[in-house]
Structures are given as structure tokens and as C-alpha cells.
PDB file of C-alpha atoms in Angstrom:
ATOM      1  CA  MET A   1     -44.513-105.947  15.778  1.00 57.00           C
ATOM      2  CA  ALA A   2     -43.292-107.114  19.472  1.00 61.00           C
ATOM      3  CA  GLU A   3     -44.832-110.256  20.347  1.00 63.00           C
ATOM      4  CA  MET A   4     -44.406-112.234  23.765  1.00 60.00           C
ATOM      5  CA  ASP A   5     -43.548-115.857  23.924  1.00 58.00           C
ATOM      6  CA  THR A   6     -45.866-117.599  26.225  1.00 57.00           C
ATOM      7  CA  SER A   7     -45.549-120.980  25.316  1.00 55.00           C
ATOM      8  CA  SER A   8     -42.367-121.635  27.721  1.00 51.00           C
ATOM      9  CA  GLY A   9     -40.135-120.570  30.523  1.00 50.00           C
ATOM     10  CA  GLY A  10     -41.840-120.212  34.242  1.00 51.00           C
ATOM     11  CA  GLY A  11     -43.766-123.091  35.610  1.00 52.00           C
ATOM     12  CA  HIS A  12     -41.305-123.725  38.253  1.00 55.00           C
ATOM     13  CA  LYS A  13     -43.692-124.267  41.395  1.00 56.00           C
ATOM     14  CA  LYS A  14     -41.561-124.795  44.458  1.00 62.00           C
ATOM     15  CA  GLY A  15     -44.584-125.637  46.764  1.00 66.00           C
ATOM     16  CA  PRO A  16     -47.990-127.307  46.300  1.00 70.00           C
ATOM     17  CA  GLY A  17     -50.285-124.278  45.962  1.00 71.00           C
ATOM     18  CA  VAL A  18     -47.663-121.980  44.928  1.00 70.00           C
ATOM     19  CA  LYS A  19     -48.256-119.872  41.826  1.00 72.00           C
ATOM     20  CA  LYS A  20     -45.752-117.606  40.558  1.00 72.00           C
ATOM     21  CA  GLY A  21     -45.895-115.205  37.794  1.00 73.00           C
ATOM     22  CA  LYS A  22     -43.994-116.543  34.442  1.00 75.00           C
ATOM     23  CA  LYS A  23     -40.947-114.855  32.720  1.00 76.00           C
ATOM     24  CA  LEU A  24     -41.759-114.119  29.694  1.00 78.00           C
ATOM     25  CA  SER A  25     -39.220-113.837  26.493  1.00 78.00           C
ATOM     26  CA  THR A  26     -39.893-110.844  24.250  1.00 82.00           C
ATOM     27  CA  ARG A  27     -39.058-111.354  20.615  1.00 84.00           C
ATOM     28  CA  VAL A  28     -38.862-107.714  18.513  1.00 84.00           C
ATOM     29  CA  ASP A  29     -39.472-108.617  14.947  1.00 87.00           C
ATOM     30  CA  LEU A  30     -37.025-106.267  12.774  1.00 89.00           C
ATOM     31  CA  THR A  31     -38.787-106.559   9.634  1.00 91.00           C
ATOM     32  CA  PRO A  32     -40.721-103.305   9.355  1.00 92.00           C
ATOM     33  CA  MET A  33     -37.809-101.252  10.290  1.00 94.00           C
ATOM     34  CA  VAL A  34     -35.673-102.998   7.928  1.00 94.00           C
ATOM     35  CA  ASP A  35     -38.181-102.216   5.414  1.00 95.00           C
ATOM     36  CA  LEU A  36     -38.568 -98.257   6.052  1.00 96.00           C
ATOM     37  CA  GLY A  37     -34.483 -98.503   5.993  1.00 96.00           C
ATOM     38  CA  PHE A  38     -34.315 -99.416   2.632  1.00 96.00           C
ATOM     39  CA  LEU A  39     -37.247 -97.399   1.880  1.00 96.00           C
ATOM     40  CA  LEU A  40     -35.628 -94.505   2.764  1.00 96.00           C
ATOM     41  CA  ILE A  41     -31.696 -95.474   1.206  1.00 96.00           C
ATOM     42  CA  THR A  42     -34.093 -95.803  -2.068  1.00 95.00           C
ATOM     43  CA  PHE A  43     -35.731 -91.903  -1.385  1.00 95.00           C
ATOM     44  CA  PHE A  44     -32.590 -90.486  -0.904  1.00 93.00           C
ATOM     45  CA  ILE A  45     -30.542 -92.260  -4.133  1.00 92.00           C
ATOM     46  CA  PHE A  46     -33.592 -90.886  -6.156  1.00 90.00           C
ATOM     47  CA  THR A  47     -33.443 -87.397  -5.021  1.00 90.00           C
ATOM     48  CA  THR A  48     -29.461 -86.546  -4.705  1.00 88.00           C
ATOM     49  CA  THR A  49     -28.599 -85.039  -7.353  1.00 83.00           C
ATOM     50  CA  MET A  50     -24.909 -85.717  -8.371  1.00 80.00           C
ATOM     51  CA  SER A  51     -22.197 -83.142  -8.265  1.00 80.00           C
ATOM     52  CA  GLN A  52     -21.872 -81.481 -11.585  1.00 79.00           C
ATOM     53  CA  PRO A  53     -18.036 -81.294 -12.921  1.00 77.00           C
ATOM     54  CA  THR A  54     -16.392 -77.599 -12.409  1.00 78.00           C
ATOM     55  CA  ALA A  55     -14.619 -77.266 -15.697  1.00 77.00           C
ATOM     56  CA  MET A  56     -13.518 -74.105 -17.018  1.00 71.00           C
ATOM     57  CA  ARG A  57     -14.228 -73.037 -20.570  1.00 72.00           C
ATOM     58  CA  LEU A  58     -11.578 -71.994 -22.580  1.00 69.00           C
ATOM     59  CA  PHE A  59     -12.000 -71.156 -26.429  1.00 69.00           C
ATOM     60  CA  LEU A  60      -9.153 -71.726 -28.305  1.00 69.00           C
ATOM     61  CA  PRO A  61      -8.564 -70.056 -31.671  1.00 67.00           C
ATOM     62  CA  LYS A  62      -8.357 -72.350 -34.469  1.00 70.00           C
ATOM     63  CA  ASP A  63      -4.758 -73.424 -35.773  1.00 73.00           C
ATOM     64  CA  THR A  64      -4.085 -72.000 -39.275  1.00 73.00           C
ATOM     65  CA  GLU A  65      -1.083 -72.940 -41.267  1.00 76.00           C
ATOM     66  CA  LYS A  66      -1.060 -69.707 -42.845  1.00 74.00           C
ATOM     67  CA  PRO A  67       0.478 -66.580 -40.384  1.00 69.00           C
ATOM     68  CA  GLU A  68      -1.866 -64.002 -42.276  1.00 69.00           C
ATOM     69  CA  GLU A  69      -5.211 -65.943 -40.808  1.00 67.00           C
ATOM     70  CA  GLN A  70      -4.124 -65.471 -37.646  1.00 69.00           C
ATOM     71  CA  ASN A  71      -5.304 -63.482 -35.067  1.00 67.00           C
ATOM     72  CA  LYS A  72      -3.826 -60.354 -34.852  1.00 72.00           C
ATOM     73  CA  VAL A  73      -3.269 -58.122 -31.444  1.00 73.00           C
ATOM     74  CA  LYS A  74      -2.175 -54.617 -31.316  1.00 78.00           C
ATOM     75  CA  ALA A  75       1.232 -54.388 -29.361  1.00 78.00           C
ATOM     76  CA  SER A  76       0.687 -51.687 -27.164  1.00 82.00           C
ATOM     77  CA  GLY A  77      -2.344 -53.677 -25.937  1.00 85.00           C
ATOM     78  CA  ALA A  78      -0.532 -56.866 -24.996  1.00 88.00           C
ATOM     79  CA  LEU A  79       0.637 -58.164 -21.900  1.00 89.00           C
ATOM     80  CA  THR A  80       2.880 -61.107 -22.104  1.00 91.00           C
ATOM     81  CA  LEU A  81       3.127 -63.002 -18.692  1.00 91.00           C
ATOM     82  CA  LEU A  82       5.827 -65.867 -18.996  1.00 91.00           C
ATOM     83  CA  LEU A  83       5.648 -68.401 -16.052  1.00 90.00           C
ATOM     84  CA  ALA A  84       8.937 -70.033 -14.842  1.00 88.00           C
ATOM     85  CA  LYS A  85       9.680 -72.586 -11.788  1.00 86.00           C
ATOM     86  CA  ASN A  86       9.710 -71.476  -8.247  1.00 84.00           C
ATOM     87  CA  ASP A  87       6.443 -69.395  -8.288  1.00 85.00           C
ATOM     88  CA  ASN A  88       8.360 -66.999 -10.739  1.00 87.00           C
ATOM     89  CA  ILE A  89       6.679 -64.528 -13.195  1.00 91.00           C
ATOM     90  CA  PHE A  90       8.367 -62.487 -16.046  1.00 91.00           C
ATOM     91  CA  TYR A  91       6.641 -59.906 -18.123  1.00 91.00           C
ATOM     92  CA  TYR A  92       6.733 -57.179 -20.881  1.00 90.00           C
ATOM     93  CA  GLU A  93       4.234 -54.856 -22.181  1.00 88.00           C
ATOM     94  CA  GLY A  94       3.740 -54.336 -26.015  1.00 85.00           C
ATOM     95  CA  GLU A  95       6.620 -56.222 -28.044  1.00 83.00           C
ATOM     96  CA  LEU A  96      10.009 -57.720 -26.471  1.00 82.00           C
ATOM     97  CA  LEU A  97      12.601 -55.452 -26.964  1.00 83.00           C
ATOM     98  CA  PRO A  98      15.955 -56.857 -28.588  1.00 82.00           C
ATOM     99  CA  ASP A  99      17.597 -55.791 -25.640  1.00 82.00           C
ATOM    100  CA  GLY A 100      15.498 -56.942 -23.001  1.00 78.00           C
ATOM    101  CA  SER A 101      15.269 -53.667 -21.451  1.00 82.00           C
ATOM    102  CA  ASN A 102      11.136 -53.932 -21.126  1.00 84.00           C
ATOM    103  CA  PHE A 103      11.681 -57.625 -19.625  1.00 86.00           C
ATOM    104  CA  LYS A 104      10.635 -57.340 -15.954  1.00 87.00           C
ATOM    105  CA  SER A 105       9.935 -59.742 -13.010  1.00 86.00           C
ATOM    106  CA  THR A 106       7.081 -60.196 -10.661  1.00 87.00           C
ATOM    107  CA  THR A 107       5.559 -62.648  -7.959  1.00 86.00           C
ATOM    108  CA  PHE A 108       1.893 -64.246  -7.874  1.00 85.00           C
ATOM    109  CA  LYS A 109       1.181 -61.577  -5.086  1.00 87.00           C
ATOM    110  CA  GLU A 110       1.994 -58.395  -7.544  1.00 89.00           C
ATOM    111  CA  VAL A 111       0.612 -59.821 -10.810  1.00 88.00           C
ATOM    112  CA  ARG A 112      -2.714 -58.189  -9.972  1.00 90.00           C
ATOM    113  CA  ASP A 113      -1.438 -54.949  -9.691  1.00 90.00           C
ATOM    114  CA  VAL A 114       0.228 -55.518 -13.156  1.00 89.00           C
ATOM    115  CA  ILE A 115      -2.520 -56.948 -14.820  1.00 90.00           C
ATOM    116  CA  LEU A 116      -4.782 -54.012 -13.576  1.00 90.00           C
ATOM    117  CA  ASN A 117      -2.526 -51.293 -14.165  1.00 89.00           C
ATOM    118  CA  LYS A 118      -1.865 -52.532 -17.827  1.00 88.00           C
ATOM    119  CA  LYS A 119      -5.654 -53.184 -18.240  1.00 88.00           C
ATOM    120  CA  LYS A 120      -6.097 -49.307 -16.890  1.00 89.00           C
ATOM    121  CA  SER A 121      -3.910 -47.852 -19.508  1.00 88.00           C
ATOM    122  CA  THR A 122      -5.194 -49.642 -22.269  1.00 86.00           C
ATOM    123  CA  ASN A 123      -8.497 -49.548 -24.613  1.00 85.00           C
ATOM    124  CA  PRO A 124     -10.718 -52.611 -23.365  1.00 82.00           C
ATOM    125  CA  ASP A 125     -11.020 -53.627 -27.120  1.00 82.00           C
ATOM    126  CA  ASP A 126      -7.230 -53.776 -27.677  1.00 84.00           C
ATOM    127  CA  PHE A 127      -6.124 -55.506 -24.105  1.00 88.00           C
ATOM    128  CA  VAL A 128      -5.079 -59.112 -24.163  1.00 89.00           C
ATOM    129  CA  VAL A 129      -3.232 -60.898 -21.995  1.00 90.00           C
ATOM    130  CA  VAL A 130      -0.876 -63.251 -23.578  1.00 90.00           C
ATOM    131  CA  ILE A 131       0.229 -66.246 -21.075  1.00 92.00           C
ATOM    132  CA  LYS A 132       3.529 -68.230 -21.951  1.00 91.00           C
ATOM    133  CA  PRO A 133       4.425 -71.040 -19.439  1.00 91.00           C
ATOM    134  CA  ASN A 134       8.020 -72.385 -19.309  1.00 87.00           C
ATOM    135  CA  LYS A 135       8.661 -75.915 -19.337  1.00 87.00           C
ATOM    136  CA  GLU A 136       9.854 -75.664 -15.365  1.00 87.00           C
ATOM    137  CA  SER A 137       6.697 -74.090 -14.335  1.00 87.00           C
ATOM    138  CA  THR A 138       3.791 -75.967 -12.721  1.00 89.00           C
ATOM    139  CA  TYR A 139       0.488 -76.873 -13.748  1.00 89.00           C
ATOM    140  CA  LYS A 140      -0.916 -74.902 -10.422  1.00 90.00           C
ATOM    141  CA  ASN A 141       1.070 -71.866 -11.600  1.00 90.00           C
ATOM    142  CA  THR A 142      -0.587 -72.098 -14.820  1.00 90.00           C
ATOM    143  CA  VAL A 143      -4.274 -72.408 -13.388  1.00 90.00           C
ATOM    144  CA  ASP A 144      -3.774 -69.574 -10.886  1.00 90.00           C
ATOM    145  CA  MET A 145      -2.736 -67.343 -13.780  1.00 90.00           C
ATOM    146  CA  LEU A 146      -6.303 -68.297 -15.346  1.00 90.00           C
ATOM    147  CA  ASP A 147      -7.974 -67.663 -12.461  1.00 90.00           C
ATOM    148  CA  GLU A 148      -5.977 -64.213 -12.084  1.00 89.00           C
ATOM    149  CA  MET A 149      -7.748 -63.906 -15.585  1.00 89.00           C
ATOM    150  CA  THR A 150     -10.852 -64.409 -13.839  1.00 89.00           C
ATOM    151  CA  ILE A 151     -10.760 -62.347 -11.080  1.00 90.00           C
ATOM    152  CA  ASN A 152      -9.549 -59.435 -12.895  1.00 88.00           C
ATOM    153  CA  ASP A 153     -12.189 -59.586 -15.592  1.00 88.00           C
ATOM    154  CA  VAL A 154      -9.868 -59.838 -18.478  1.00 87.00           C
ATOM    155  CA  LYS A 155     -11.881 -60.937 -21.612  1.00 85.00           C
ATOM    156  CA  ARG A 156      -9.444 -61.850 -23.672  1.00 87.00           C
ATOM    157  CA  TYR A 157      -6.040 -63.940 -22.816  1.00 88.00           C
ATOM    158  CA  ALA A 158      -4.301 -66.611 -24.623  1.00 86.00           C
ATOM    159  CA  LEU A 159      -1.967 -69.641 -23.682  1.00 88.00           C
ATOM    160  CA  VAL A 160       1.108 -69.679 -25.924  1.00 87.00           C
ATOM    161  CA  ASP A 161       3.794 -71.803 -26.369  1.00 89.00           C
ATOM    162  CA  ILE A 162       7.321 -69.619 -25.111  1.00 89.00           C
ATOM    163  CA  SER A 163       9.671 -68.880 -27.697  1.00 88.00           C
ATOM    164  CA  PRO A 164      13.239 -69.606 -27.457  1.00 89.00           C
ATOM    165  CA  VAL A 165      14.465 -66.051 -26.871  1.00 87.00           C
ATOM    166  CA  GLU A 166      12.234 -65.601 -23.622  1.00 88.00           C
ATOM    167  CA  GLU A 167      13.442 -68.833 -22.617  1.00 88.00           C
ATOM    168  CA  GLN A 168      16.926 -67.648 -22.601  1.00 87.00           C
ATOM    169  CA  LEU A 169      16.072 -64.182 -20.957  1.00 86.00           C
ATOM    170  CA  ILE A 170      14.466 -65.953 -18.114  1.00 87.00           C
ATOM    171  CA  ALA A 171      17.347 -68.468 -17.524  1.00 86.00           C
ATOM    172  CA  ILE A 172      19.467 -65.480 -17.820  1.00 85.00           C
ATOM    173  CA  THR A 173      17.524 -63.532 -15.129  1.00 84.00           C
ATOM    174  CA  GLN A 174      16.984 -66.782 -12.849  1.00 79.00           C
ATOM    175  CA  GLY A 175      20.710 -67.408 -13.136  1.00 74.00           C
ATOM    176  CA  ALA A 176      21.190 -63.715 -11.843  1.00 62.00           C
ATOM    177  CA  THR A 177      19.214 -63.749  -8.679  1.00 54.00           C
ATOM    178  CA  PRO A 178      19.866 -66.213  -5.689  1.00 45.00           C
ATOM    179  CA  GLN A 179      17.012 -68.606  -5.519  1.00 45.00           C
TER     180      GLN A 179
END
């Protein structure tokens, strides 16, 4: 509440019988405004929802010691993507041939076409993508590849360790191409 202080100030008369107006000091009481501020802060604290964590759900197969119990995949429906350094992607369809003739390279811009072409040419029940990040690939590349699986509506994909033969093929191919 605002109030006016009438107890002091003014009262200077310059002459006898001259009456001037008193100078009044004003004082504003800010207590109700502070109360309203705290009330609004409390309201927003109680009504605000905290941001929900956005995490990608991955269902990984159980690790088994016996190779017979592992999930089997038709080789004709498999597409293996190998992530390497400098955003390079290598891939092969089916099983890797001993001479490496089906070992191809692509980029992140073209990998979507590779996935979609393989998806069109394969029975949907047999289609599976195997993602194998290299030691030199980045975390961002792996997340980008998982995003590609979501964008292309790939239902079955797996993150698998890369084999030494595939590491050698990547090293030979990257050594042959200028960086």
C-alpha cells in the first residue's frame, strides 16, 4: 500500500501569514508485490514439467556361450555396414567373399539408397542390417547410422564387433584412396 508521510517537511513560512503547500514525501510499500512474485514463482515451479530424457531404446540379444544358440540370419537378407574414419562407410551384402569382391564403399549421403535398395530386394522377414563400427569411427557416426535405421524403418539391426578380416579390408581400401 502506498501512504503519504505528513509528519515532516514543509512548514517554512517566509513571512507572517503566508501559507504554502507542504512538501509531502511518498513511500510505497512493496510487500504485496514481493508476495505476488513469490506466489508466481511457486506456481510456475509446481506446474512446470521437467524435460523427459530422450533415449533410444535398444533391445540387444542375450549373450550366449554356445554358438548354436545365437540368432541365425539368412545370408541373402543381411547387409553389413562397416563404419570407418573420416565418415567413410564400407558395406557388403550377404557374406563377405574370400577375395573381397563384394566389399564396397559409400558415404553417409548415399547409405540411405544402399539400405533402401537392399530392403526392396529382400523379403522383409529376412532383412537385417549389421552395423560394425571401426576403432577409428566416431560415436556420432554410430548414432547417425542408428538414426538411418529409424528413418528407413529397419526393424532388425544389430551392433556387432568388427572382425580382423574386415579391419584389414578397411585399412587396405583407405590406404589405397587418397584422404
